[in-house]
Amino acid sequence: MKKLITIVCALCAFCAVSCNVAEQNTYSIIPQPVSVVEKIDTAIVPEVVTIDVTAFPQIAANYISLAAPMLALEQGDRDSYIILRLNKCARMAEGGYSLKVGKNRVVISSNAEAGLWNGLQTLTQLLLQGIDHQVTVNDVPRFGYRGAMLDCGRHFFTVEEVKQFIDLMCVHKLNVFHWHLTEDQGWRIEIKKYPLLTEVGSVRNGSWDTNYEGKEDKWVEGSYGGFYTQDEIREVVKYASERFVTIIPEIEMPGHSVAALTCYPWLGCTGGPYEVRTAWGISKDVMCIGKESTWEFCRDVLEEVCDLFPGPYIHIGGDEAPRLRWESCPDCQALMEKEGFEREAQLQTYLNNKVEEYLATKGKRVIGWDEILEGGISQTACVMSWRGSEGGQKAAAMGNDVIMVDKHYCYFDCYQTESREEEIRCHNRSVPLAKVWTYEPTDNMDEAAAAHVLGLQCNTWTEHISDMDRVYFMNLPRMAALCEIAWTDRALRGTYEQFLDRMVAVAIPLYNAAGWHVAPYYQSDLLPQD
Ligand code: ACM
Ligand code: ZN
């Protein structure tokens, strides 16, 4: 192996070749960077790896705490091994960086702090492999939006666990955390004007929990719940922003809102009574759009949400909202008549438009699941395409921005092989690692439409995931594949086999060092037989 390394390095050094295809590099990096130039020259890593904390103390401290389980790192001064440099004039896309491993030090530079953070994530991988020769990495992301969603409605995850999820994202250079905060099964965010949302709506009577004795989930009697106070939300927002992760909060409307209806039954068409759901699936009971009070509720909730989250987007859900109740609700029907609507779907558009106008006054943009297309959308709404890629393709062709989260490729609550013999219960669909890696979010789009793809994300729905151990298991190693599609241009990714080699060389050791539970299904002997 050493001999091979020497030969390849020599080639790179003498030909000054930019090695931007995976197989030519001896260092493995995920996601594959734009350009990696390896040199024959020796690099010496000191026994104590120090990072300069004088220039960017917060980045350095956060990096040390993130990398602590994987590397032995210490705080240092300007003579440290790792040096961070901001060069505001450098021309590179947001999040880009340059990393130079010289003989006795590593310099990471960027035009913005987010780029320094990303460069450090690459450095973790180099140090884990053992640096012995010099290398220069120049790198920029393909997409500005590289996201991951955690469903904290079906199961509740503590503030510490949410921070762990953000850490998981950081090592993959993901920069948008989509926080699913409200569900039929639990309302998780404190809203001062509507205290019952958390007093009542955050708790359900019994819960299907992950059962480690067997594959099936286990019914556990007693109340189950949890919520985030506004102070805790602020704490998470700060934690994320110090790690260059933007949070998009999701407040579901008009569907997936039974927890809210339970607290305030006037929000529904029938007036209830309702109960915070314990079963998964889709409820017929949704918000009544015909009543002005529903709109006022949404506006008031969003006002507090906007104050808590400084990011540019608010996600308003919009998926899986059956129209059955609206068909027989006098208020909804009266509104349809007044507005001249022919289809109930237009009621949802009516609510969306009001919400969008309101959010615009707060300087925010709206994102909704692709169902929002059904009654028509404004020019400015952003569509999150989940039922397939078609919704995103249609919206992008219309000139709307889109985020691609096709459930056939990006849903990490699904099985990881084609088999149903995996050790735990999952959502009944297969999203194997190879499938994730082959996803191309701009397929079937012309250039103009493709320009509207902001990026993509993976979703972790938690019907069958009730603790962090399983969150890791479901995300790893699929998040490695997802981050590569989000970060690296298709032409630079090499082959799937090369990706697997890099993943085994660096991502799996990194996960193991971090103590994260990794699903074993990437190993060929564990793949299902034909
Ligand atoms: C969804 O998976 N219902 C967005
Ligand atoms: Zn109604």
XYZ file of C-alpha atoms and ligand atoms in Angstrom:
535
model
C 0.000 0.000 0.000
C 2.794 2.406 0.983
C 4.474 1.692 -2.336
C 1.281 2.466 -4.198
C 0.894 5.684 -2.261
C 4.430 6.698 -3.181
C 3.884 6.005 -6.873
C 0.625 7.917 -7.026
C 2.076 10.790 -5.061
C 5.069 10.919 -7.334
C 2.799 11.077 -10.348
C 0.850 13.910 -8.827
C 3.973 15.812 -7.880
C 5.791 15.481 -11.185
C 2.873 16.017 -13.470
C 1.248 18.654 -11.228
C -1.989 16.889 -11.904
C -5.107 17.987 -10.153
C -6.447 14.721 -8.810
C -10.126 15.348 -8.681
C -11.368 11.877 -9.358
C -11.667 9.622 -6.368
C -9.477 6.732 -7.543
C -6.429 8.942 -8.037
C -6.294 10.079 -4.422
C -4.635 8.210 -1.644
C -6.397 10.214 1.024
C -10.090 9.388 1.147
C -12.510 12.246 1.725
C -16.301 12.274 1.919
C -17.887 14.215 0.353
C -15.422 14.059 -2.514
C -13.844 17.534 -2.866
C -13.569 19.502 -6.080
C -9.797 19.280 -6.257
C -7.243 17.272 -4.300
C -3.607 17.623 -5.248
C -1.323 15.243 -3.409
C 2.426 15.779 -3.351
C 5.309 13.428 -2.769
C 6.703 15.700 -0.045
C 6.584 14.450 3.498
C 4.247 15.971 6.050
C 4.949 15.615 9.733
C 2.122 15.662 12.231
C 3.238 16.580 15.746
C 2.456 14.242 18.588
C 0.193 16.858 20.105
C -2.041 18.311 17.439
C -2.857 21.894 18.366
C -5.272 24.354 16.810
C -4.824 28.103 16.913
C -7.579 29.449 19.129
C -6.475 33.061 18.962
C -7.991 33.938 15.597
C -11.351 32.142 15.770
C -11.769 31.006 19.360
C -15.344 29.847 19.010
C -14.765 27.819 15.852
C -11.648 26.262 17.362
C -13.372 25.403 20.651
C -16.421 23.952 18.906
C -14.213 21.947 16.597
C -12.239 20.518 19.489
C -15.420 19.435 21.235
C -16.880 17.923 18.040
C -13.686 16.088 17.135
C -12.707 15.116 20.682
C -14.007 11.535 20.448
C -12.190 11.043 17.141
C -8.887 12.889 17.591
C -6.592 14.098 20.347
C -6.560 17.864 19.882
C -5.447 20.730 22.058
C -5.881 24.466 22.063
C -2.824 26.368 20.895
C -1.534 29.778 19.803
C -0.440 31.203 16.460
C 2.284 28.569 16.228
C -0.219 25.744 16.302
C -0.316 22.883 13.842
C -3.762 23.923 12.569
C -4.129 27.524 11.429
C -7.384 29.143 10.316
C -7.286 32.107 7.954
C -10.074 34.312 6.727
C -9.474 35.918 3.361
C -12.580 37.898 2.589
C -11.384 38.657 -0.939
C -10.998 35.002 -1.937
C -13.472 34.148 -4.674
C -15.247 30.952 -3.838
C -18.855 29.845 -3.369
C -20.326 30.055 0.124
C -19.015 27.271 2.320
C -15.943 26.731 0.166
C -12.443 26.439 1.609
C -8.862 25.698 0.801
C -6.845 23.304 2.956
C -3.082 23.006 2.646
C -1.174 20.327 4.486
C 2.424 21.521 4.479
C 5.476 19.975 6.046
C 4.771 21.076 9.605
C 1.372 22.668 9.624
C -2.073 22.780 8.099
C -3.597 26.022 6.904
C -7.321 26.228 6.226
C -8.527 29.368 4.533
C -11.837 30.643 3.293
C -13.688 33.850 2.586
C -16.170 33.081 5.376
C -16.209 31.286 8.699
C -18.555 28.577 7.419
C -15.836 27.590 4.971
C -13.279 27.282 7.771
C -15.707 24.982 9.578
C -16.132 22.825 6.480
C -12.388 22.695 5.954
C -11.967 21.430 9.505
C -14.367 18.579 8.776
C -12.140 17.531 5.885
C -9.104 17.790 8.136
C -10.684 15.399 10.661
C -10.815 12.798 7.914
C -7.195 13.357 6.886
C -5.936 13.154 10.468
C -7.947 10.006 11.090
C -6.240 8.331 8.146
C -2.809 9.467 9.248
C -1.214 12.323 7.343
C 2.188 11.429 5.876
C 2.428 13.449 2.687
C 1.438 16.947 1.689
C -1.849 17.732 0.036
C -3.883 20.714 -1.094
C -7.659 20.550 -1.170
C -9.699 23.234 -2.901
C -13.357 22.739 -2.397
C -16.772 24.343 -2.845
C -20.219 22.822 -2.404
C -22.529 22.099 -5.284
C -25.673 23.137 -3.396
C -26.125 25.865 -0.811
C -28.902 23.883 0.882
C -27.654 20.600 2.337
C -30.203 19.495 4.846
C -31.357 16.883 7.292
C -34.712 16.613 9.027
C -35.431 15.078 12.409
C -39.027 14.325 13.346
C -39.327 15.296 17.013
C -43.119 14.951 16.904
C -43.560 11.167 16.685
C -40.826 10.709 19.241
C -39.359 13.426 21.365
C -35.628 14.078 21.347
C -34.059 16.133 24.118
C -32.085 19.319 23.561
C -28.866 17.332 24.037
C -29.974 14.792 21.451
C -30.923 17.490 18.971
C -27.445 18.934 19.417
C -26.009 15.484 18.754
C -28.006 15.363 15.536
C -26.560 18.741 14.548
C -23.067 17.383 15.266
C -23.835 14.440 13.010
C -24.805 16.868 10.276
C -21.639 18.922 10.744
C -19.219 16.091 10.053
C -21.117 15.613 6.771
C -20.922 19.335 5.914
C -24.720 19.571 6.044
C -25.862 23.080 6.862
C -29.675 23.142 7.207
C -31.473 21.457 10.088
C -35.165 21.008 9.348
C -36.780 20.651 12.767
C -40.153 18.903 12.583
C -41.789 20.344 15.679
C -45.512 19.630 15.488
C -47.417 16.460 14.763
C -50.679 14.609 15.366
C -48.789 12.750 18.084
C -47.268 15.719 19.876
C -46.748 19.489 19.832
C -43.160 20.208 20.832
C -42.610 23.973 20.849
C -43.707 26.337 23.614
C -46.037 29.060 22.337
C -46.713 31.643 25.027
C -50.076 32.732 23.636
C -51.414 29.160 23.543
C -50.052 27.415 26.648
C -52.234 24.335 26.219
C -50.235 23.378 23.127
C -47.462 22.160 25.377
C -49.409 21.568 28.606
C -51.789 19.192 26.848
C -50.635 18.787 23.265
C -47.107 17.601 24.020
C -48.321 14.483 25.838
C -50.003 11.338 24.538
C -51.513 8.455 26.365
C -49.191 5.520 25.670
C -46.587 5.059 22.984
C -45.153 2.582 20.518
C -41.508 2.398 21.473
C -38.479 0.755 19.979
C -38.245 -2.742 21.360
C -34.733 -4.068 21.635
C -35.876 -7.579 22.442
C -37.379 -8.012 19.039
C -38.043 -6.416 15.732
C -41.519 -5.115 16.511
C -42.195 -1.936 18.424
C -43.565 -2.328 21.916
C -46.665 -0.619 23.354
C -45.760 1.196 26.538
C -48.601 2.369 28.813
C -48.531 5.754 30.482
C -48.044 9.275 29.275
C -45.321 9.951 26.758
C -44.157 13.377 25.681
C -41.875 16.345 25.913
C -41.445 19.819 24.494
C -38.895 22.583 24.090
C -39.274 25.789 26.045
C -38.558 28.962 24.123
C -35.297 29.303 26.037
C -34.307 25.806 24.942
C -35.198 26.624 21.340
C -32.959 29.680 21.534
C -30.192 27.515 22.967
C -30.425 25.085 20.041
C -30.595 27.912 17.504
C -27.410 29.377 19.001
C -25.692 25.991 19.042
C -26.572 25.456 15.384
C -25.606 28.915 14.252
C -22.192 28.658 15.930
C -21.718 25.578 13.748
C -22.999 27.336 10.618
C -26.211 25.350 10.544
C -29.452 27.193 9.799
C -32.595 25.843 11.410
C -35.871 25.646 9.529
C -38.708 25.079 11.981
C -41.722 23.200 10.689
C -45.192 24.004 12.005
C -47.652 21.687 10.289
C -50.877 23.123 8.886
C -53.623 22.241 8.121
C -52.916 18.483 8.498
C -50.876 16.565 11.063
C -52.298 18.920 13.662
C -54.427 16.714 15.921
C -52.271 17.603 18.950
C -53.198 21.270 18.413
C -56.863 20.382 17.791
C -56.910 18.467 21.088
C -55.915 21.623 22.938
C -58.133 24.011 21.004
C -61.007 21.998 19.459
C -62.362 25.105 17.706
C -59.436 24.681 15.304
C -61.191 21.667 13.746
C -64.267 21.498 11.513
C -66.314 19.303 13.872
C -65.250 20.911 17.146
C -63.992 17.604 18.545
C -63.352 16.317 21.084
C -59.968 15.200 19.836
C -57.125 13.272 21.421
C -53.370 13.497 20.807
C -52.887 10.523 18.514
C -51.064 7.380 19.536
C -51.471 5.620 16.178
C -49.303 6.573 13.204
C -50.744 7.389 9.790
C -53.016 10.121 8.501
C -55.886 11.678 10.449
C -59.100 12.833 8.781
C -59.204 15.643 11.319
C -57.340 18.707 10.131
C -57.617 22.426 10.754
C -60.826 24.136 9.642
C -59.874 26.729 7.088
C -63.359 28.249 6.926
C -63.014 29.771 10.389
C -61.167 33.067 10.729
C -60.002 31.927 14.176
C -57.859 29.193 12.550
C -55.988 31.775 10.547
C -55.551 33.925 13.648
C -54.131 30.936 15.505
C -51.658 30.184 12.721
C -50.600 33.815 12.552
C -50.078 34.095 16.301
C -48.090 30.870 16.469
C -45.940 31.909 13.524
C -45.310 35.305 15.066
C -43.617 33.630 18.043
C -41.852 31.124 15.786
C -40.428 33.936 13.635
C -39.075 35.629 16.736
C -37.296 32.443 17.791
C -35.706 31.408 14.495
C -33.522 33.936 12.688
C -33.237 31.855 9.490
C -34.880 32.917 6.239
C -37.414 30.059 5.943
C -40.430 28.805 7.850
C -41.793 25.388 6.869
C -45.591 25.198 7.081
C -45.987 21.492 6.357
C -49.021 21.055 4.117
C -48.678 17.317 3.484
C -51.290 14.634 3.891
C -54.237 16.888 4.691
C -57.438 14.996 3.743
C -60.243 17.262 2.532
C -63.099 15.114 3.818
C -64.028 17.322 6.784
C -63.963 20.455 4.641
C -66.514 18.883 2.286
C -69.144 18.762 5.004
C -68.135 21.767 7.106
C -70.503 24.764 6.792
C -67.662 27.200 7.506
C -65.358 25.718 4.892
C -68.138 25.504 2.330
C -69.187 29.106 3.030
C -65.623 30.275 2.455
C -65.449 28.330 -0.795
C -68.615 29.982 -2.002
C -67.472 33.444 -0.971
C -64.111 33.022 -2.707
C -65.543 31.211 -5.741
C -63.460 28.084 -5.139
C -64.390 24.989 -7.115
C -62.171 22.500 -5.291
C -61.451 21.960 -1.621
C -57.734 21.971 -2.472
C -58.069 25.712 -3.001
C -58.877 26.125 0.684
C -55.374 24.992 1.525
C -53.953 27.439 -1.010
C -56.078 30.172 0.587
C -54.504 29.498 3.991
C -51.026 29.158 2.510
C -51.298 32.480 0.699
C -52.397 34.313 3.833
C -49.589 32.701 5.802
C -47.069 33.485 3.106
C -48.124 37.138 2.948
C -47.858 37.370 6.698
C -44.443 35.717 6.800
C -43.228 38.088 4.105
C -43.932 40.982 6.469
C -41.513 39.267 8.856
C -38.911 38.882 6.115
C -39.436 35.109 5.897
C -40.070 32.759 3.014
C -42.410 29.832 3.134
C -41.593 26.185 2.406
C -44.261 23.506 2.056
C -44.392 19.806 1.195
C -45.260 19.177 -2.441
C -49.004 18.821 -1.771
C -49.128 22.628 -1.655
C -48.910 22.493 -5.455
C -52.361 20.899 -5.712
C -54.459 24.009 -5.152
C -51.914 26.269 -6.856
C -48.984 28.144 -5.285
C -47.571 31.641 -5.348
C -44.422 32.457 -7.339
C -42.385 32.736 -4.174
C -43.312 29.582 -2.247
C -40.577 26.992 -2.021
C -41.628 23.371 -2.594
C -40.144 20.430 -0.739
C -40.560 17.511 -3.112
C -41.077 14.305 -1.130
C -43.639 12.020 -2.815
C -41.199 11.664 -5.682
C -39.138 14.081 -7.702
C -42.034 15.032 -9.987
C -43.418 17.712 -7.656
C -40.035 19.388 -7.537
C -39.616 19.079 -11.295
C -43.013 20.673 -11.899
C -42.458 23.488 -9.388
C -38.954 24.211 -10.699
C -40.289 24.338 -14.274
C -42.807 26.923 -13.047
C -39.933 28.981 -11.639
C -40.407 28.111 -7.956
C -37.449 27.188 -5.789
C -37.407 23.560 -4.698
C -35.691 21.288 -2.217
C -35.496 17.669 -3.281
C -36.325 15.051 -0.648
C -37.645 12.259 -2.860
C -38.857 9.540 -0.502
C -37.427 6.814 -2.746
C -33.900 8.129 -2.135
C -33.856 10.451 0.847
C -36.102 8.829 3.491
C -33.876 7.304 6.139
C -36.759 5.825 8.116
C -36.940 3.123 5.413
C -35.196 -0.243 5.201
C -31.537 -0.191 4.155
C -31.684 -3.285 1.934
C -34.282 -4.799 -0.385
C -34.945 -7.410 2.277
C -37.298 -7.173 5.243
C -34.962 -9.276 7.342
C -33.134 -6.331 8.864
C -32.791 -6.386 12.595
C -35.251 -3.601 13.319
C -38.666 -2.507 12.151
C -38.628 0.264 9.527
C -40.995 2.064 7.238
C -41.968 -0.423 4.572
C -39.874 0.817 1.670
C -36.258 0.169 0.669
C -33.779 3.006 0.435
C -30.405 1.244 0.243
C -27.141 3.154 0.415
C -26.436 2.652 -3.301
C -29.809 4.100 -4.180
C -29.180 7.191 -2.078
C -25.825 7.730 -3.748
C -27.257 7.450 -7.263
C -29.926 10.098 -6.702
C -29.603 13.023 -9.051
C -31.900 15.824 -7.908
C -31.860 17.719 -11.202
C -32.795 14.795 -13.449
C -35.585 15.623 -15.897
C -35.043 19.351 -15.493
C -33.726 21.768 -18.085
C -31.018 24.219 -17.111
C -33.456 26.944 -16.105
C -35.436 24.587 -13.880
C -32.295 23.019 -12.383
C -31.212 26.492 -11.289
C -34.222 26.475 -8.943
C -32.993 23.420 -7.042
C -31.685 24.909 -3.805
C -30.450 21.527 -2.705
C -31.612 18.380 -0.990
C -31.987 16.760 2.372
C -32.559 13.460 4.137
C -35.538 12.864 6.396
C -35.599 10.842 9.586
C -39.239 10.197 10.443
C -39.444 8.634 13.847
C -42.483 6.352 14.023
C -40.105 3.450 14.638
C -37.181 5.435 16.035
C -37.438 6.359 19.689
C -33.832 7.018 20.664
C -30.596 8.477 19.337
C -28.914 5.122 18.959
C -31.446 4.245 16.303
C -31.220 7.717 14.745
C -27.535 7.000 14.153
C -28.266 3.501 12.891
C -30.776 4.760 10.347
C -28.601 7.655 9.178
C -25.257 5.893 9.015
C -23.853 5.353 6.560
C -26.628 6.697 4.325
C -25.866 10.269 5.361
C -22.421 9.828 3.797
C -24.062 9.159 0.434
C -26.549 11.973 0.826
C -23.898 14.529 1.716
C -21.887 13.566 -1.334
C -24.799 14.217 -3.688
C -25.463 17.516 -1.957
C -21.831 18.657 -1.949
C -20.114 17.162 -4.982
C -20.846 17.683 -8.662
C -21.940 14.513 -10.381
C -18.910 14.550 -12.685
C -16.490 14.567 -9.751
C -18.025 11.763 -7.734
C -16.380 8.830 -9.484
C -18.099 5.457 -9.275
C -20.174 3.933 -6.512
C -17.388 1.422 -5.841
C -14.958 4.288 -5.338
C -17.403 5.948 -2.999
C -17.699 2.703 -1.031
C -13.908 2.439 -0.810
C -13.652 5.980 0.506
C -16.516 5.388 2.889
C -14.917 2.282 4.331
C -11.534 4.008 4.528
C -12.651 7.125 6.333
C -16.344 7.514 7.140
C -16.810 4.205 8.932
C -13.682 4.707 11.104
C -14.892 8.216 11.901
C -18.341 6.934 12.965
C -16.748 4.202 15.033
C -14.404 6.650 16.717
C -17.355 8.885 17.523
C -19.179 5.919 19.033
C -22.101 6.166 16.614
C -24.084 3.052 15.804
C -23.581 2.235 12.122
C -25.857 -0.045 10.105
C -23.799 -2.906 8.661
C -25.719 -3.300 5.398
C -23.074 -1.699 3.178
C -20.965 -4.836 3.568
C -21.433 -7.159 0.638
C -21.926 -10.254 2.766
C -24.846 -8.531 4.429
C -26.535 -7.428 1.239
C -29.579 -9.437 0.247
C -28.902 -12.329 -2.111
C -30.658 -12.424 -5.503
C -44.171 13.328 4.476
O -43.377 12.374 4.428
N -45.431 13.125 4.840
C -43.760 14.670 4.144
Zn -64.148 23.619 8.342
